[in-house]
């Protein structure tokens, strides 16, 4: 009969899937594509043109509720809201909630979609479902046209995805060209024709979109929604998004997505998007809220009036009050109350912070010593112009730590006072610190304390890394030789510690491997000589004759032997390690090199 339209029966299987709220998991799978697109849905089996593919499942909500949610949703959630016309009203399927449904994860492609959204009625409710526009092969991504013209990724894909995709492992995707980006959300209509007609409603602007990472020229600032009169239907309550441990971090990296894990619906202080430009309507609960909801321009405008902005000038007297309260507690042990009070009145600068956090440097005895130092300056001939506390007499300079060390090295009657220098002290401390397996932070602190940068510390004052490894291997070999290898079972080299105080129990059989301290000295110098000669090239022939496997001279026959059971201590000393280092890193390498040339 003319004029009568017959409703087509729903395609096979789709009403069943819709009413049971299940997906064709046997024919579809979700895969992560890249940080730009996030996840996508892929066919694992063949779909014929016209086949039902997947339902866009979620919570069906009426327009008012949809509008309310859009106001409070972050854009990352808002993109999961699917608006459509039905019975002359605009409805929305809100799929913001992370569940296992597949429809919500189907991506947009307005140029070469392989699916189309259609409405299927099941149990008297409309269900947006995707149908194949053509045959779809296994491995192809399911894509459909979201509608609208202004989706951000459609433009961004040209600018950014190329980089991302070239740098990331791709999973199979469609051969379709990338869409262009724009920023307005189109509303899709499910009419009686079963097709979604795409329609943009002018002037129905809405919530702010924060594409924080976009530059402003690309930032979409609004999302179009409808303000049709409402018809109550399953209004939403709080939605708790399930954290998908694997996927969410990836999505957070996606420029267009910033996931929020909890969405509140009950806030009375909602931002009215229709008058967004003033920046005054939305009052965030905290300053952090502010930064999450505005694009750059609006955020800047808003921050001018935001009462939570962090740089609110401090009220006069606040600092003073803080200072007083900081010292309201009794002084630490050994600190006089007078001094503690004095600290209260100090200007709160860096000196104050240093003194306060290290009050022990100002103990009473020390204070007395400083008084003495200052009180006797004139008597000692320190010019008035000398600004230093540890001032030198008749000079404008101060005493340096190294000078003091040198002076006292001589004064104390040390055998080799010239060896007691600040540089060597640093080196020794640095070396021992390495042997002690200090953490990096502790090493930093130590370097700081020794007055140099950690890089300088590592480069000049610490034992070369190889030496420590060598010491560990030596320890291991010694244990092997002594039948104690079981002690190291399951350990890595890192697990083996080298203790400078370690006593190594030597059997007489093993003594040949060790020498007395004096012997070590001889060997070291011999080695050094060899090394120098070889560097000079004066003894290259000899070196090459020895061959690569020739043991270094350190293994020459021993003249002095330790008594059985005598303790060899210290097992690991700087000299010994330098010697080992010279042997293995210097001579052996030279042997190898000269043998190869
Ligand atoms: C409904 S979700 C689709 C599932 C999404 N890919 C995910 O992993 O959650 C829509 C979001 O997917 C991304 N998206 C969809 N189509 C895209 C496309 N063609 N290019 C880049 N991103 C796209 C956008 O970030 C968009 O906000």
Coordinates of C-alpha atoms and ligand atoms in Angstrom, one line a residue:
X1 CA 0.0 0.0 0.0
X2 CA 1.2 3.4 -1.0
X3 CA 2.3 5.6 1.9
X4 CA 2.7 2.8 4.3
X5 CA 6.3 2.0 5.3
X6 CA 7.0 -1.4 6.6
X7 CA 9.5 -1.8 9.3
X8 CA 12.3 -4.1 8.2
X9 CA 12.9 -7.1 10.5
X10 CA 16.1 -6.7 12.5
X11 CA 19.1 -8.3 10.9
X12 CA 19.7 -11.8 12.1
X13 CA 21.1 -12.1 15.6
X14 CA 21.4 -8.4 16.4
X15 CA 18.2 -8.2 18.5
X16 CA 19.3 -11.2 20.5
X17 CA 22.7 -9.6 21.1
X18 CA 21.1 -6.3 22.0
X19 CA 18.6 -7.8 24.5
X20 CA 21.2 -10.1 26.0
X21 CA 23.8 -7.4 26.1
X22 CA 26.5 -9.6 24.8
X23 CA 29.0 -9.0 22.0
X24 CA 30.2 -11.3 19.3
X25 CA 33.4 -12.0 21.1
X26 CA 34.2 -14.9 18.9
X27 CA 34.4 -12.7 15.9
X28 CA 35.8 -9.5 17.4
X29 CA 38.7 -8.5 19.6
X30 CA 40.0 -5.4 21.2
X31 CA 43.6 -4.4 20.5
X32 CA 45.7 -1.5 21.5
X33 CA 46.7 0.5 18.4
X34 CA 48.9 3.3 19.5
X35 CA 49.0 6.1 22.0
X36 CA 47.2 8.4 19.6
X37 CA 44.2 6.2 18.8
X38 CA 44.2 4.1 21.9
X39 CA 42.3 0.8 21.5
X40 CA 40.3 -0.4 18.6
X41 CA 38.0 -3.2 17.7
X42 CA 39.2 -5.7 15.1
X43 CA 37.5 -8.5 13.2
X44 CA 38.8 -11.9 13.9
X45 CA 36.4 -13.5 11.4
X46 CA 34.8 -12.6 8.2
X47 CA 31.7 -10.3 8.2
X48 CA 29.5 -10.0 5.1
X49 CA 28.0 -6.8 3.9
X50 CA 24.9 -6.1 6.0
X51 CA 26.0 -8.2 8.9
X52 CA 25.3 -7.0 12.4
X53 CA 28.7 -6.4 13.9
X54 CA 28.4 -4.9 17.4
X55 CA 26.1 -2.9 19.6
X56 CA 27.1 0.5 21.0
X57 CA 26.1 -0.5 24.5
X58 CA 25.8 1.7 27.5
X59 CA 23.3 3.5 29.7
X60 CA 20.3 5.0 27.8
X61 CA 19.7 8.4 29.2
X62 CA 17.3 11.2 28.4
X63 CA 18.5 14.5 27.1
X64 CA 18.6 16.5 30.4
X65 CA 20.6 13.8 32.1
X66 CA 22.9 13.7 29.1
X67 CA 23.3 17.4 29.2
X68 CA 24.0 17.3 32.9
X69 CA 26.7 14.7 32.5
X70 CA 28.3 16.5 29.7
X71 CA 28.7 19.5 31.9
X72 CA 30.6 17.5 34.5
X73 CA 32.3 14.9 32.3
X74 CA 35.8 15.3 31.3
X75 CA 36.2 15.1 27.6
X76 CA 37.7 11.7 27.8
X77 CA 34.4 10.5 29.1
X78 CA 32.2 12.7 27.0
X79 CA 33.5 11.1 23.8
X80 CA 31.7 7.9 25.0
X81 CA 28.4 9.6 24.9
X82 CA 26.4 8.8 21.8
X83 CA 23.5 11.1 21.0
X84 CA 20.7 10.1 18.6
X85 CA 17.2 11.0 17.7
X86 CA 14.4 8.8 18.5
X87 CA 10.7 9.5 18.7
X88 CA 11.5 13.1 18.0
X89 CA 13.7 13.5 21.0
X90 CA 17.4 13.3 21.5
X91 CA 18.6 10.4 23.5
X92 CA 22.0 9.4 24.6
X93 CA 23.8 6.1 25.2
X94 CA 26.3 6.9 27.8
X95 CA 29.1 4.4 27.5
X96 CA 31.6 6.3 29.6
X97 CA 31.8 3.5 32.1
X98 CA 34.7 1.1 31.3
X99 CA 33.1 -2.3 30.9
X100 CA 33.9 -5.1 28.6
X101 CA 31.6 -4.0 25.9
X102 CA 33.2 -3.6 22.5
X103 CA 31.0 -1.1 20.8
X104 CA 32.3 1.8 22.8
X105 CA 35.8 1.1 21.6
X106 CA 35.1 1.3 17.9
X107 CA 37.0 4.2 16.4
X108 CA 36.0 6.8 13.9
X109 CA 36.7 6.9 10.2
X110 CA 34.6 9.3 8.2
X111 CA 36.3 8.7 4.9
X112 CA 36.3 5.0 4.5
X113 CA 34.1 3.5 7.2
X114 CA 33.3 -0.2 7.0
X115 CA 30.3 0.0 9.3
X116 CA 27.3 2.1 9.8
X117 CA 25.3 2.8 12.9
X118 CA 21.6 1.8 12.8
X119 CA 18.9 1.7 15.4
X120 CA 17.6 -1.7 16.5
X121 CA 14.5 -2.0 18.7
X122 CA 14.7 -4.6 21.3
X123 CA 12.4 -4.8 24.3
X124 CA 11.0 -1.5 23.3
X125 CA 14.2 0.4 23.6
X126 CA 16.4 1.7 20.8
X127 CA 19.8 0.0 20.6
X128 CA 22.5 1.7 18.4
X129 CA 24.2 -1.1 16.5
X130 CA 26.9 -1.3 13.9
X131 CA 26.4 -3.1 10.6
X132 CA 28.9 -4.0 7.9
X133 CA 28.8 -1.6 5.0
X134 CA 30.9 -4.1 3.0
X135 CA 32.6 -7.4 3.5
X136 CA 35.1 -7.1 6.4
X137 CA 38.1 -9.4 6.5
X138 CA 39.7 -10.8 9.6
X139 CA 42.3 -8.4 10.9
X140 CA 40.5 -5.3 9.7
X141 CA 39.6 -2.7 12.2
X142 CA 35.9 -2.0 12.7
X143 CA 35.4 1.7 12.0
X144 CA 32.5 3.9 11.4
X145 CA 31.8 7.6 10.8
X146 CA 31.2 9.4 14.1
X147 CA 29.6 12.2 12.1
X148 CA 30.2 15.8 12.7
X149 CA 33.1 17.6 11.1
X150 CA 35.2 18.7 14.0
X151 CA 36.7 15.8 15.8
X152 CA 40.1 16.7 17.1
X153 CA 41.8 13.5 15.9
X154 CA 40.7 14.0 12.3
X155 CA 43.0 17.0 12.0
X156 CA 45.6 15.8 14.5
X157 CA 46.1 12.6 12.7
X158 CA 48.0 14.3 10.0
X159 CA 50.1 16.3 12.3
X160 CA 50.9 13.8 14.9
X161 CA 50.0 10.3 14.3
X162 CA 52.7 9.9 11.7
X163 CA 55.4 10.4 14.3
X164 CA 53.7 8.2 16.8
X165 CA 53.0 5.4 14.3
X166 CA 56.5 5.4 13.0
X167 CA 57.9 5.1 16.4
X168 CA 55.5 2.5 17.8
X169 CA 54.9 -1.0 16.9
X170 CA 51.7 -1.1 14.9
X171 CA 49.1 -3.7 14.9
X172 CA 47.3 -4.4 11.7
X173 CA 44.9 -1.6 10.9
X174 CA 42.9 -0.6 8.0
X175 CA 44.4 0.5 4.8
X176 CA 42.1 3.5 4.9
X177 CA 43.7 7.0 4.8
X178 CA 43.7 8.9 8.1
X179 CA 40.8 11.2 8.8
X180 CA 41.1 14.9 9.3
X181 CA 40.6 16.5 12.7
X182 CA 37.9 19.0 13.7
X183 CA 36.3 19.9 17.0
X184 CA 32.6 19.9 17.1
X185 CA 30.8 16.8 18.3
X186 CA 28.0 16.0 15.9
X187 CA 24.8 14.5 17.1
X188 CA 23.7 11.3 15.4
X189 CA 20.1 10.7 14.7
X190 CA 18.4 7.3 14.7
X191 CA 15.3 7.9 12.7
X192 CA 12.6 5.6 11.7
X193 CA 14.7 4.8 8.6
X194 CA 17.1 2.9 10.8
X195 CA 20.0 5.1 9.7
X196 CA 21.8 7.7 11.7
X197 CA 21.4 11.0 10.1
X198 CA 24.2 13.3 11.1
X199 CA 23.1 16.6 12.2
X200 CA 24.7 19.5 14.0
X201 CA 22.5 21.7 16.1
X202 CA 23.7 25.2 15.8
X203 CA 23.9 27.4 18.8
X204 CA 23.6 24.5 21.3
X205 CA 27.0 24.9 22.7
X206 CA 28.1 23.3 25.7
X207 CA 30.8 22.0 27.9
X208 CA 34.4 23.0 27.6
X209 CA 36.8 20.5 26.3
X210 CA 40.2 20.4 27.6
X211 CA 42.7 19.1 25.1
X212 CA 45.4 20.2 27.3
X213 CA 48.2 19.2 25.2
X214 CA 47.0 20.8 22.0
X215 CA 48.3 24.2 21.2
X216 CA 45.6 26.7 21.4
X217 CA 45.1 27.2 17.7
X218 CA 44.0 23.6 17.5
X219 CA 42.1 23.5 20.8
X220 CA 38.4 22.7 20.4
X221 CA 36.6 24.6 23.1
X222 CA 33.1 23.3 22.9
X223 CA 31.0 20.2 22.4
X224 CA 27.7 20.4 20.7
X225 CA 24.8 18.8 22.5
X226 CA 21.1 19.2 22.5
X227 CA 18.9 20.9 25.0
X228 CA 15.7 19.1 24.1
X229 CA 13.1 18.8 26.7
X230 CA 13.6 15.8 28.8
X231 CA 11.9 12.5 29.2
X232 CA 12.9 10.7 32.3
X233 CA 14.7 7.4 31.8
X234 CA 17.1 5.8 34.0
X235 CA 18.9 8.9 35.3
X236 CA 22.4 8.2 36.3
X237 CA 24.0 8.2 39.6
X238 CA 27.7 8.1 40.4
X239 CA 29.7 6.2 38.0
X240 CA 32.9 4.6 39.1
X241 CA 35.2 3.9 36.2
X242 CA 37.0 0.7 36.4
X243 CA 40.7 1.2 36.2
X244 CA 42.1 -1.0 33.5
X245 CA 45.7 -1.3 34.5
X246 CA 47.0 -2.0 31.1
X247 CA 45.0 0.3 29.0
X248 CA 44.6 3.4 31.1
X249 CA 48.2 4.4 31.3
X250 CA 48.3 4.2 27.5
X251 CA 45.2 6.3 27.2
X252 CA 46.6 8.9 29.5
X253 CA 49.4 9.3 27.1
X254 CA 46.9 9.9 24.3
X255 CA 46.9 13.6 23.6
X256 CA 43.2 13.8 23.1
X257 CA 42.3 11.7 26.2
X258 CA 42.7 12.4 29.8
X259 CA 41.0 9.8 31.8
X260 CA 39.3 10.5 35.1
X261 CA 38.6 7.6 37.4
X262 CA 35.7 9.0 39.2
X263 CA 32.8 11.2 38.1
X264 CA 30.6 13.0 40.4
X265 CA 27.1 13.9 39.5
X266 CA 25.9 15.5 42.7
X267 CA 27.9 18.7 42.6
X268 CA 25.8 21.8 42.9
X269 CA 28.6 24.0 41.7
X270 CA 28.5 23.0 38.1
X271 CA 30.0 25.0 35.4
X272 CA 27.3 26.4 33.1
X273 CA 28.8 25.9 29.7
X274 CA 26.5 28.2 27.9
X275 CA 28.2 31.2 29.4
X276 CA 31.7 29.8 29.5
X277 CA 33.7 32.7 28.4
X278 CA 33.5 34.7 31.5
X279 CA 35.4 32.1 33.4
X280 CA 33.5 32.9 36.5
X281 CA 30.7 30.4 36.6
X282 CA 32.7 27.4 37.4
X283 CA 34.1 27.4 40.8
X284 CA 36.5 24.5 41.3
X285 CA 36.9 22.9 44.7
X286 CA 40.7 23.1 44.5
X287 CA 43.2 24.8 42.3
X288 CA 44.0 21.4 40.7
X289 CA 40.4 21.2 39.6
X290 CA 40.9 24.4 37.6
X291 CA 43.7 23.1 35.5
X292 CA 41.8 20.1 34.5
X293 CA 38.8 21.7 33.0
X294 CA 39.7 24.6 30.8
X295 CA 41.5 25.1 27.6
X296 CA 44.5 27.4 27.8
X297 CA 42.7 30.7 27.0
X298 CA 39.9 30.1 29.4
X299 CA 42.1 28.7 32.1
X300 CA 44.2 31.8 31.9
X301 CA 41.1 34.0 32.2
X302 CA 39.7 31.9 35.0
X303 CA 43.0 31.9 36.9
X304 CA 42.8 35.7 37.2
X305 CA 39.8 35.4 39.3
X306 CA 40.2 32.0 40.9
X307 CA 40.3 32.2 44.6
X308 CA 42.3 29.0 44.7
X309 CA 45.1 30.2 42.6
X310 CA 48.4 29.3 44.3
X311 CA 50.1 32.7 44.1
X312 CA 47.8 34.6 46.4
X313 CA 50.1 37.0 48.2
X314 CA 50.9 36.0 51.8
X315 CA 49.3 38.1 54.4
X316 CA 51.7 40.3 56.4
X317 CA 52.8 38.7 59.6
X318 CA 52.3 35.2 58.3
X319 CA 56.0 34.6 58.0
X320 CA 56.6 35.9 61.4
X321 CA 53.9 33.7 62.9
X322 CA 55.4 30.7 61.1
X323 CA 58.8 31.6 62.6
X324 CA 57.4 31.8 66.0
X325 CA 55.5 28.6 65.8
X326 CA 58.6 26.9 64.4
X327 CA 60.5 27.8 67.6
X328 CA 57.7 27.2 70.0
X329 CA 59.2 23.8 70.7
X330 CA 62.0 23.6 73.2
X331 CA 65.5 23.9 71.9
X332 CA 67.3 20.7 70.9
X333 CA 69.8 19.3 73.4
X334 CA 73.0 21.3 73.7
X335 CA 71.4 24.5 72.2
X336 CA 71.1 27.4 74.6
X337 CA 67.7 29.0 74.9
X338 CA 69.2 32.4 74.2
X339 CA 70.6 31.1 70.9
X340 CA 67.2 29.4 70.1
X341 CA 65.5 32.8 70.7
X342 CA 68.1 34.5 68.6
X343 CA 67.2 32.2 65.7
X344 CA 63.6 33.4 66.0
X345 CA 64.6 36.9 65.1
X346 CA 66.8 36.0 62.2
X347 CA 65.8 37.1 58.7
X348 CA 64.4 34.0 57.1
X349 CA 67.0 33.7 54.3
X350 CA 69.3 30.8 53.3
X351 CA 71.6 31.4 56.2
X352 CA 68.7 31.1 58.6
X353 CA 67.6 27.8 57.0
X354 CA 71.1 26.5 57.2
X355 CA 71.6 27.4 60.8
X356 CA 68.2 26.2 61.8
X357 CA 68.5 22.9 60.1
X358 CA 72.0 22.3 61.5
X359 CA 72.0 24.0 64.8
X360 CA 74.7 21.7 66.1
X361 CA 77.3 23.8 64.2
X362 CA 76.4 26.5 66.7
X363 CA 76.8 24.7 69.9
X364 CA 77.7 26.7 72.9
X365 CA 81.3 25.6 72.9
X366 CA 81.6 26.4 69.3
X367 CA 80.1 29.8 69.8
X368 CA 82.7 30.5 72.4
X369 CA 85.5 29.4 70.0
X370 CA 84.1 31.7 67.4
X371 CA 83.9 34.5 69.9
X372 CA 87.6 33.9 70.6
X373 CA 88.5 33.9 67.0
X374 CA 86.7 37.1 66.3
X375 CA 87.9 38.8 69.6
X376 CA 91.6 38.1 68.9
X377 CA 91.7 39.2 65.2
X378 CA 93.4 42.5 65.9
X379 CA 95.8 40.9 68.3
X380 CA 96.8 38.4 65.6
X381 CA 97.3 41.0 63.0
X382 CA 94.3 40.3 60.8
X383 CA 93.5 43.4 58.8
X384 CA 90.0 44.9 59.5
X385 CA 89.2 44.6 55.8
X386 CA 89.6 40.8 55.8
X387 CA 86.1 39.5 55.6
X388 CA 86.8 35.9 56.4
X389 CA 86.2 34.3 59.7
X390 CA 89.2 32.0 59.5
X391 CA 91.3 34.9 58.3
X392 CA 95.1 34.8 57.8
X393 CA 97.1 37.4 59.6
X394 CA 98.5 40.2 57.4
X395 CA 96.4 39.1 54.5
X396 CA 93.0 39.5 52.9
X397 CA 92.5 35.8 52.4
X398 CA 91.5 32.9 54.7
X399 CA 93.0 29.7 55.8
X400 CA 92.2 26.8 53.5
X401 CA 91.5 23.3 54.7
X402 CA 94.3 21.9 52.6
X403 CA 96.8 24.3 54.2
X404 CA 95.8 23.2 57.6
X405 CA 96.1 19.6 56.7
X406 CA 99.6 20.1 55.3
X407 CA 100.6 22.0 58.4
X408 CA 99.3 19.4 60.8
X409 CA 100.7 16.5 58.7
X410 CA 104.2 17.9 59.4
X411 CA 103.5 18.9 62.9
X412 CA 102.2 15.4 63.9
X413 CA 105.5 13.8 62.9
X414 CA 104.1 11.5 60.2
X415 CA 106.6 9.5 58.3
X416 CA 105.5 10.7 54.9
X417 CA 103.8 14.0 55.6
X418 CA 103.7 14.8 51.9
X419 CA 101.3 11.9 51.3
X420 CA 98.8 13.4 53.7
X421 CA 97.2 15.8 51.3
X422 CA 93.6 16.8 51.0
X423 CA 93.4 15.3 47.5
X424 CA 94.6 12.0 48.8
X425 CA 92.3 12.1 51.7
X426 CA 89.4 12.7 49.3
X427 CA 90.6 9.9 47.1
X428 CA 90.9 7.5 49.9
X429 CA 87.5 8.4 51.2
X430 CA 86.1 8.1 47.7
X431 CA 87.7 4.7 47.2
X432 CA 86.6 3.4 50.5
X433 CA 83.1 4.7 49.9
X434 CA 82.9 2.6 46.7
X435 CA 84.2 -0.4 48.5
X436 CA 81.6 0.0 51.2
X437 CA 78.8 -0.2 48.5
X438 CA 77.2 3.1 49.4
X439 CA 74.0 4.0 47.6
X440 CA 74.1 6.7 45.0
X441 CA 72.4 9.1 47.3
X442 CA 74.9 8.4 50.0
X443 CA 77.7 8.9 47.5
X444 CA 76.2 12.2 46.5
X445 CA 76.1 13.2 50.1
X446 CA 79.7 12.2 50.6
X447 CA 80.8 14.0 47.5
X448 CA 79.0 17.1 48.7
X449 CA 80.7 16.7 52.1
X450 CA 84.1 16.4 50.5
X451 CA 83.4 19.5 48.6
X452 CA 83.1 18.3 45.1
X453 CA 80.6 17.4 42.5
X454 CA 79.5 13.7 42.2
X455 CA 80.8 13.6 38.6
X456 CA 84.2 14.8 39.8
X457 CA 84.0 12.3 42.6
X458 CA 83.3 9.4 40.2
X459 CA 85.9 10.5 37.7
X460 CA 88.8 11.3 39.9
X461 CA 88.3 10.2 43.4
X462 CA 86.8 6.8 43.2
X463 CA 88.4 3.6 42.2
X464 CA 87.8 2.6 38.7
X465 CA 84.7 0.4 38.5
X466 CA 86.8 -2.4 36.9
X467 CA 89.0 -2.6 40.0
X468 CA 86.2 -3.3 42.2
X469 CA 84.9 -6.0 39.9
X470 CA 88.4 -7.4 39.8
X471 CA 88.5 -7.5 43.6
X472 CA 85.2 -9.3 43.6
X473 CA 86.4 -11.9 41.1
X474 CA 89.6 -12.3 43.0
X475 CA 87.6 -13.0 46.1
X476 CA 85.6 -15.5 44.2
X477 CA 88.7 -17.2 42.8
X478 CA 90.2 -17.4 46.2
X479 CA 87.1 -19.0 47.6
X480 CA 87.2 -21.4 44.7
X481 CA 90.8 -22.3 45.4
X482 CA 90.1 -22.7 49.1
X483 CA 87.0 -24.9 48.5
X484 CA 84.7 -22.2 49.8
X485 CA 82.8 -21.6 46.7
X486 CA 79.5 -22.7 48.2
X487 CA 79.5 -19.5 50.2
X488 CA 78.7 -17.7 47.0
X489 CA 76.1 -20.0 45.7
X490 CA 73.4 -18.1 43.9
X491 CA 75.1 -14.8 44.2
X492 CA 75.8 -12.3 41.5
X493 CA 78.9 -10.1 41.5
X494 CA 76.8 -7.3 42.9
X495 CA 75.9 -9.5 45.8
X496 CA 79.6 -10.0 46.7
X497 CA 80.7 -7.2 49.0
X498 CA 84.3 -6.1 49.5
X499 CA 85.0 -5.0 53.0
X500 CA 88.2 -3.0 53.5
X501 CA 88.5 -4.4 56.9
X502 CA 88.2 -8.0 55.6
X503 CA 90.8 -10.5 56.8
X504 CA 91.6 -13.1 54.4
X505 CA 92.7 -16.3 55.9
X506 CA 95.6 -17.6 53.8
X507 CA 96.7 -21.2 53.7
X508 CA 100.4 -21.7 53.1
X509 CA 99.5 -23.4 49.8
X510 CA 97.9 -20.2 48.6
X511 CA 100.5 -17.9 49.8
X512 CA 102.3 -17.8 46.5
X513 CA 99.5 -15.6 45.3
X514 CA 100.2 -13.1 47.9
X515 CA 103.1 -11.0 48.9
X516 CA 104.1 -9.1 51.9
X517 CA 103.4 -5.4 51.9
X518 CA 107.0 -4.6 51.0
X519 CA 106.9 -7.1 48.2
X520 CA 103.7 -5.5 46.9
X521 CA 105.6 -2.2 46.7
X522 CA 108.3 -3.8 44.6
X523 CA 105.8 -5.5 42.3
X524 CA 103.9 -2.3 41.9
X525 CA 106.9 -0.3 40.9
X526 CA 108.1 -3.1 38.6
X527 CA 104.7 -3.1 37.0
X528 CA 104.7 0.6 36.7
X529 CA 108.1 0.5 35.1
X530 CA 107.0 -2.1 32.6
X531 CA 103.9 -0.1 31.9
X532 CA 105.9 3.0 31.3
X533 CA 108.4 1.2 29.1
X534 CA 105.6 -0.3 27.0
X535 CA 103.9 3.0 26.7
X536 CA 107.1 4.6 25.5
X537 CA 107.4 1.8 23.0
X538 CA 110.9 1.1 24.4
X539 CA 110.1 -2.5 25.1
X540 CA 107.5 -3.4 22.6
X541 CA 109.4 -6.4 21.2
X542 CA 109.7 -7.8 24.6
X543 CA 106.1 -7.4 25.3
X544 CA 105.1 -8.9 22.1
X545 CA 107.4 -11.9 22.6
X546 CA 105.7 -12.5 25.9
X547 CA 102.4 -13.0 24.0
X548 CA 98.9 -12.3 25.0
X549 CA 98.6 -15.0 27.6
X550 CA 101.9 -14.2 29.3
X551 CA 101.1 -13.7 32.9
X552 CA 102.0 -10.2 34.2
X553 CA 105.1 -9.9 36.3
X554 CA 103.1 -9.8 39.5
X555 CA 103.0 -13.6 39.4
X556 CA 106.8 -13.9 39.6
X557 CA 108.2 -16.3 42.1
X558 CA 107.9 -15.2 45.7
X559 CA 110.8 -14.6 47.9
X560 CA 109.0 -13.9 51.1
X561 CA 106.2 -16.1 52.4
X562 CA 103.7 -15.6 55.1
X563 CA 103.5 -18.0 57.9
X564 CA 100.7 -20.5 57.7
X565 CA 97.5 -19.1 59.1
X566 CA 98.9 -15.6 59.1
X567 CA 96.3 -12.9 58.5
X568 CA 96.7 -10.9 55.3
X569 CA 95.3 -7.5 56.2
X570 CA 94.0 -5.3 54.8
X571 CA 92.9 -7.6 51.9
X572 CA 91.9 -4.7 49.7
X573 CA 93.9 -1.5 50.0
X574 CA 94.3 1.3 47.6
X575 CA 97.8 0.5 46.6
X576 CA 96.9 -3.1 46.0
X577 CA 93.9 -2.1 43.9
X578 CA 95.9 0.3 41.9
X579 CA 98.4 -2.4 41.2
X580 CA 95.8 -4.8 40.1
X581 CA 94.3 -2.1 38.0
X582 CA 97.6 -1.3 36.3
X583 CA 98.2 -4.9 35.7
X584 CA 94.9 -5.8 34.2
X585 CA 93.9 -2.5 32.6
X586 CA 97.3 -1.3 31.6
X587 CA 99.8 -4.0 31.0
X588 CA 97.6 -6.8 29.9
X589 CA 95.9 -4.5 27.4
X590 CA 99.2 -3.4 26.1
X591 CA 100.3 -7.0 25.8
X592 CA 97.2 -7.8 23.8
X593 CA 97.5 -4.7 21.6
X594 CA 101.2 -5.2 20.9
X595 CA 100.6 -8.9 20.1
X596 CA 97.9 -8.1 17.7
X597 CA 99.8 -5.4 15.8
Ligands
LIG1 C1 34.6 6.1 21.7 S1 36.3 6.1 22.0 C2 36.9 4.9 21.0 C3 37.9 4.0 21.7 C4 39.2 4.6 22.0 N1 40.1 4.4 20.9 C5 39.7 4.0 23.3 O1 40.8 3.4 23.3 O2 39.0 4.1 24.3 C6 36.7 7.6 21.1 C7 38.1 8.0 21.2 O3 38.9 7.2 20.4 C8 39.9 8.0 19.7 N2 39.7 7.9 18.3 C9 38.6 7.4 17.7 N3 38.8 7.4 16.4 C10 40.0 7.9 16.2 C11 40.7 8.1 15.0 N4 40.3 7.9 13.8 N5 42.0 8.6 15.1 C12 42.5 8.9 16.3 N6 41.8 8.6 17.5 C13 40.6 8.2 17.4 C14 39.7 9.4 20.2 O4 40.6 9.7 21.2 C15 38.3 9.4 20.8 O5 38.2 10.3 21.8

